[in-house]
N, CA, C and O of each residue as an XYZ file, in Angstrom:
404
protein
N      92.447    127.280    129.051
C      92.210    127.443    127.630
C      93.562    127.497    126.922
O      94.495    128.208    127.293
N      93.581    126.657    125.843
C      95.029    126.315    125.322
C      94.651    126.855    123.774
O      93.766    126.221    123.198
N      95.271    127.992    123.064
C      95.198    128.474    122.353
C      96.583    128.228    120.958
O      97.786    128.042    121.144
N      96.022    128.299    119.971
C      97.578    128.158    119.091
C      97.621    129.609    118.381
O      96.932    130.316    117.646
N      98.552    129.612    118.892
C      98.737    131.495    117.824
C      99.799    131.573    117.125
O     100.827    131.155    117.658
N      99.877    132.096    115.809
C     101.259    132.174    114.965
C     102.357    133.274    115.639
O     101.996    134.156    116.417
N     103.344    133.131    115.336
C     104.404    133.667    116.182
C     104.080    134.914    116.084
O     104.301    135.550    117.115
N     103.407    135.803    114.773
C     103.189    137.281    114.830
C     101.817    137.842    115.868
O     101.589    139.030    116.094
N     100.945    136.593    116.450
C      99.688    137.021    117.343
C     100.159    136.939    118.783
O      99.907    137.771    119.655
N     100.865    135.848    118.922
C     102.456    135.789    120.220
C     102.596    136.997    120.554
O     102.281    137.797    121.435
N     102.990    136.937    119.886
C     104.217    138.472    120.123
C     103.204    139.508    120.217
O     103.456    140.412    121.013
N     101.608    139.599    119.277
C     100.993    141.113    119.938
C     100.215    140.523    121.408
O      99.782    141.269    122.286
N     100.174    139.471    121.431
C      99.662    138.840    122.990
C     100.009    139.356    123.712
O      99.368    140.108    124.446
N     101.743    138.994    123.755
C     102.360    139.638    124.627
C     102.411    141.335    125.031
O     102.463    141.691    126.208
N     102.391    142.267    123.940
C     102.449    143.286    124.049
C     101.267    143.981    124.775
O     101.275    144.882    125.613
N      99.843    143.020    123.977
C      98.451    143.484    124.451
C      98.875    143.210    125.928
O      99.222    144.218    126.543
N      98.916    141.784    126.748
C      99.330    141.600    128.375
C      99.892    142.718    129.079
O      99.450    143.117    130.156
N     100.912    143.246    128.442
C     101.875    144.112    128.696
C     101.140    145.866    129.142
O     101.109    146.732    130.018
N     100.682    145.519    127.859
C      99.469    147.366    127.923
C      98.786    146.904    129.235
O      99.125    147.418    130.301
N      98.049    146.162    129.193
C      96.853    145.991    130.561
C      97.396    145.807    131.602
O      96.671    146.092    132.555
N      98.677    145.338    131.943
C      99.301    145.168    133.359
C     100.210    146.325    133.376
O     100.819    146.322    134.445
N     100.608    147.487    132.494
C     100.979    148.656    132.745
C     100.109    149.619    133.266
O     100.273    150.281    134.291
N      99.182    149.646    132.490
C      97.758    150.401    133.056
C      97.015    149.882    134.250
O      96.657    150.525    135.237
N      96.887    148.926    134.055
C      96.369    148.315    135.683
C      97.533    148.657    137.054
O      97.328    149.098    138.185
N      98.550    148.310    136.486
C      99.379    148.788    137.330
C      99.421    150.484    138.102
O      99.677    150.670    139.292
N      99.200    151.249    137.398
C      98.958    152.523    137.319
C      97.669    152.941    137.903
O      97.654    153.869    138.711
N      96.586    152.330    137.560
C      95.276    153.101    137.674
C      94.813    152.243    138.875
O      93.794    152.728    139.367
N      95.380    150.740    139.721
C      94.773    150.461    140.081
C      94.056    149.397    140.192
O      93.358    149.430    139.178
N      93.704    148.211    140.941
C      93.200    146.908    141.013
C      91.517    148.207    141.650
O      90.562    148.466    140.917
N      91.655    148.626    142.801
C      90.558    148.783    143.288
C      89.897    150.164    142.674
O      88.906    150.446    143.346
N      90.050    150.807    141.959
C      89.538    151.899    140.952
C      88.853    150.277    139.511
O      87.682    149.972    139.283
N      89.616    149.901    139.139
C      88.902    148.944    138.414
C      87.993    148.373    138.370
O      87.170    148.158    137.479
N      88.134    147.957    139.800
C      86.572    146.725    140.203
C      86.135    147.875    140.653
O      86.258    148.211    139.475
N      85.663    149.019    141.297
C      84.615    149.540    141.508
C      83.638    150.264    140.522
O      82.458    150.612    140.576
N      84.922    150.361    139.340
C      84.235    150.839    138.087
C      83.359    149.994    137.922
O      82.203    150.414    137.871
N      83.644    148.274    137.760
C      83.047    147.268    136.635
C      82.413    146.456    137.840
O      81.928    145.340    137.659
N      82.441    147.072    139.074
C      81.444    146.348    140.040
C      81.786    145.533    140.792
O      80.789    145.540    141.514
N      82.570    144.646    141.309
C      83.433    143.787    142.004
C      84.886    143.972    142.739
O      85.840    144.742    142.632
N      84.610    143.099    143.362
C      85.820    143.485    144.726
C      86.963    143.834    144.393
O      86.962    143.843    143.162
N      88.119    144.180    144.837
C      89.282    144.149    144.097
C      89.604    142.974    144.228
O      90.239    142.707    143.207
N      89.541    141.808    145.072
C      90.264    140.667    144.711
C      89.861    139.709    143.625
O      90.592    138.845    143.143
N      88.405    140.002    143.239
C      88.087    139.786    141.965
C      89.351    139.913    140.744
O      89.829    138.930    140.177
N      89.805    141.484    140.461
C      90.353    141.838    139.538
C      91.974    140.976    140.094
O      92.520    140.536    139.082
N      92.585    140.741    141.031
C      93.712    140.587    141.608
C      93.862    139.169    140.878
O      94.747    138.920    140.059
N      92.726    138.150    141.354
C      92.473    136.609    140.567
C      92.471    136.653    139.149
O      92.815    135.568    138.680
N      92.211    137.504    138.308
C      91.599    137.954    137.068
C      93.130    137.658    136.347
O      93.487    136.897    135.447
N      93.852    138.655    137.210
C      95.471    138.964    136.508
C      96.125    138.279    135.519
O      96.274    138.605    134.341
N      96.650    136.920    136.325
C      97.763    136.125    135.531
C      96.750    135.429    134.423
O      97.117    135.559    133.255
N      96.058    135.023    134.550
C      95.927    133.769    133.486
C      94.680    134.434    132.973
O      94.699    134.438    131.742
N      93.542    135.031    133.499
C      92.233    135.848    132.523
C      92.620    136.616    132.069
O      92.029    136.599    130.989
N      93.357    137.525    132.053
C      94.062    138.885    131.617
C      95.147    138.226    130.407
O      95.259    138.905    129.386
N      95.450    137.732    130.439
C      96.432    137.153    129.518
C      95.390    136.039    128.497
O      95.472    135.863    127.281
N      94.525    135.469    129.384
C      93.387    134.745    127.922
C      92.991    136.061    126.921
O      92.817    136.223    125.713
N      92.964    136.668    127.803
C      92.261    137.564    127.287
C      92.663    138.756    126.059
O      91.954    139.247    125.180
N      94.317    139.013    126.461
C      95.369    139.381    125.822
C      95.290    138.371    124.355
O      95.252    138.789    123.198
N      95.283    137.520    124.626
C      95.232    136.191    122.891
C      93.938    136.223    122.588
O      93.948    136.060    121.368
N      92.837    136.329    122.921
C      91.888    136.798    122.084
C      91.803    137.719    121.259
O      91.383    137.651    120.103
N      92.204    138.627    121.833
C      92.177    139.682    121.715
C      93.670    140.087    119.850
O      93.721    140.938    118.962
N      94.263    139.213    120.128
C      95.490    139.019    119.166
C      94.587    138.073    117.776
O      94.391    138.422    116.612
N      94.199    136.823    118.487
C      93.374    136.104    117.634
C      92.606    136.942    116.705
O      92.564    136.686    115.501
N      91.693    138.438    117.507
C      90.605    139.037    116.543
C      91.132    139.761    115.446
O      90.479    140.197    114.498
N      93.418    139.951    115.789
C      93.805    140.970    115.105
C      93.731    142.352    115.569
O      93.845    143.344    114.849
N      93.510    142.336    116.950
C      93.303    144.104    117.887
C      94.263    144.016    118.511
O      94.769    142.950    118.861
N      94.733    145.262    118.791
C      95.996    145.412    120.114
C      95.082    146.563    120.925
O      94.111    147.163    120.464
N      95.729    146.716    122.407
C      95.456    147.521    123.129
C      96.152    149.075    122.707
O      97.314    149.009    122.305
N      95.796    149.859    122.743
C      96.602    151.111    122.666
C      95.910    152.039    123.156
O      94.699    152.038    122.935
N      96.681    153.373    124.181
C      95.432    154.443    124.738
C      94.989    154.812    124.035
O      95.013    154.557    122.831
N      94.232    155.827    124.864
C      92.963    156.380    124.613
C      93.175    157.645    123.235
O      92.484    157.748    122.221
N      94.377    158.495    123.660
C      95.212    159.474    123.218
C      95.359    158.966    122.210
O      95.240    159.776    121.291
N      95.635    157.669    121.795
C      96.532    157.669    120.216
C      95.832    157.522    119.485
O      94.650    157.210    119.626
N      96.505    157.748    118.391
C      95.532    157.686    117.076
C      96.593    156.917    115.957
O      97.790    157.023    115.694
N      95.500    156.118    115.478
C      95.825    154.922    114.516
C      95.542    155.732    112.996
O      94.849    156.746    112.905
N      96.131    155.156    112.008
C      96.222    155.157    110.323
C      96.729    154.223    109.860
O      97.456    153.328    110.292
N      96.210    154.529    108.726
C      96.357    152.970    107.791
C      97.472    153.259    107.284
O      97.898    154.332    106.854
N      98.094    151.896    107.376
C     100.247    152.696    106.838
C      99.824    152.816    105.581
O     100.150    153.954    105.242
N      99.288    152.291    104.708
C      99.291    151.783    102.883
C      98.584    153.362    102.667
O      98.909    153.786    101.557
N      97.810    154.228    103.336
C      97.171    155.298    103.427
C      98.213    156.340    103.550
O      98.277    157.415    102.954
N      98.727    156.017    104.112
C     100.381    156.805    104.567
C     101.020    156.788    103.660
O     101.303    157.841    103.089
N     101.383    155.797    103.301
C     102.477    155.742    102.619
C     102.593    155.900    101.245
O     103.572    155.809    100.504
N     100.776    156.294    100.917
C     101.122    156.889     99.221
C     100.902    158.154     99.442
O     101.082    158.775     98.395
N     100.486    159.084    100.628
C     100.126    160.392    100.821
C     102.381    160.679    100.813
O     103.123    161.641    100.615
N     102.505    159.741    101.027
C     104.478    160.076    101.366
C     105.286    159.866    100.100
O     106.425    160.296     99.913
N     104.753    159.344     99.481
C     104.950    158.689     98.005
C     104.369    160.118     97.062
O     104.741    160.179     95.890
N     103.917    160.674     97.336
C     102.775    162.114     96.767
C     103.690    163.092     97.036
O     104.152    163.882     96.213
N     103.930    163.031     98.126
C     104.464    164.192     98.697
C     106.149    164.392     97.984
O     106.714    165.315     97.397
N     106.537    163.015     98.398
C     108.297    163.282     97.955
C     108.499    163.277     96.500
O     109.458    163.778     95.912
N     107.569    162.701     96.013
C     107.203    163.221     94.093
C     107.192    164.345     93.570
O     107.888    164.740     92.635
N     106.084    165.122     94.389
C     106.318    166.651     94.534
C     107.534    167.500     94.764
O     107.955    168.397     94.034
N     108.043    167.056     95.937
C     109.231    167.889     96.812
C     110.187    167.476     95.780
O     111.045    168.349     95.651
N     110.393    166.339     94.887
C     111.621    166.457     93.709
C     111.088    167.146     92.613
O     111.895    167.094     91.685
N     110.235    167.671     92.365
C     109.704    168.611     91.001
C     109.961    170.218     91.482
O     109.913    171.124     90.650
N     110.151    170.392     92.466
C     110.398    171.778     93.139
C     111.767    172.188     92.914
O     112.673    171.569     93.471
N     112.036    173.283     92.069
C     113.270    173.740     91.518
C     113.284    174.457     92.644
O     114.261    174.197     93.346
N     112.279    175.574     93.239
C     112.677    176.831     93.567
C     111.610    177.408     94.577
O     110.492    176.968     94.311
N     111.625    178.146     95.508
C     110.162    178.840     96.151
C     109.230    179.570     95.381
O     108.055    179.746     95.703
N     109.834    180.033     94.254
C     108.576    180.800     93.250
C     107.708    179.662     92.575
O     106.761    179.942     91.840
N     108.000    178.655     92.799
C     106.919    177.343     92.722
C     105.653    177.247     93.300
O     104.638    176.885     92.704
N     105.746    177.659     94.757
C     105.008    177.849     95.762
C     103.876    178.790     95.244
O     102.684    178.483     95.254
N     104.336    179.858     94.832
C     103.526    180.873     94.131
C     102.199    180.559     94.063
O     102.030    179.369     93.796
N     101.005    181.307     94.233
C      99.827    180.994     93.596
C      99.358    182.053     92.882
O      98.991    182.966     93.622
N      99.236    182.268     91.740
C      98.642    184.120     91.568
C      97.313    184.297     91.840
O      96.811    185.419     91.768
């Protein structure tokens, strides 16, 4: 499967490849396939070239891999809560600001 991706889906291809052959690396060819049912040499064949189709799909939909642990936000969400904030923090003369009565 011969795919065309713009240089910015490239590059998360690569990174997505990267996540799954770090983690695979780690957790395991044969913990994998017994999870999802098949041999490990199943998953071993899978590697270079399905794992990596799979990596550009996966770029194509606009998703990256990232664990389980992290947690995603919307930067534009961010970045006016930071825009709010440092607006504030220059109106602050003093700690009796803080004050609430």
């Amino acid at each position: 499967m011969t795919m065309t991706l713009s240089p910015e889906q490239d590059a998360r291809a690569r990174k997505n490849y990267s996540q799954l052959m770090q983690r695979l690396g780690s957790v395991g060819n044969a913990a994998v396939a017994h999870a999802v049912g098949c041999d490990e040499s199943t998953i071993s064949r899978m590697k270079p070239e399905k794992f990596q189709e799979f990596s550009q799909i996966l770029a194509v939909l606009d998703l990256k891999i990232v664990p389980t642990e992290a947690r995603c936000f919307n930067e534009k969400e961010i970045e006016a809560i930071l825009q709010i904030a440092k607006t504030r923090m220059e109106q602050l003369e003093g700690i009796h600001q803080l004050e609430w009565n």
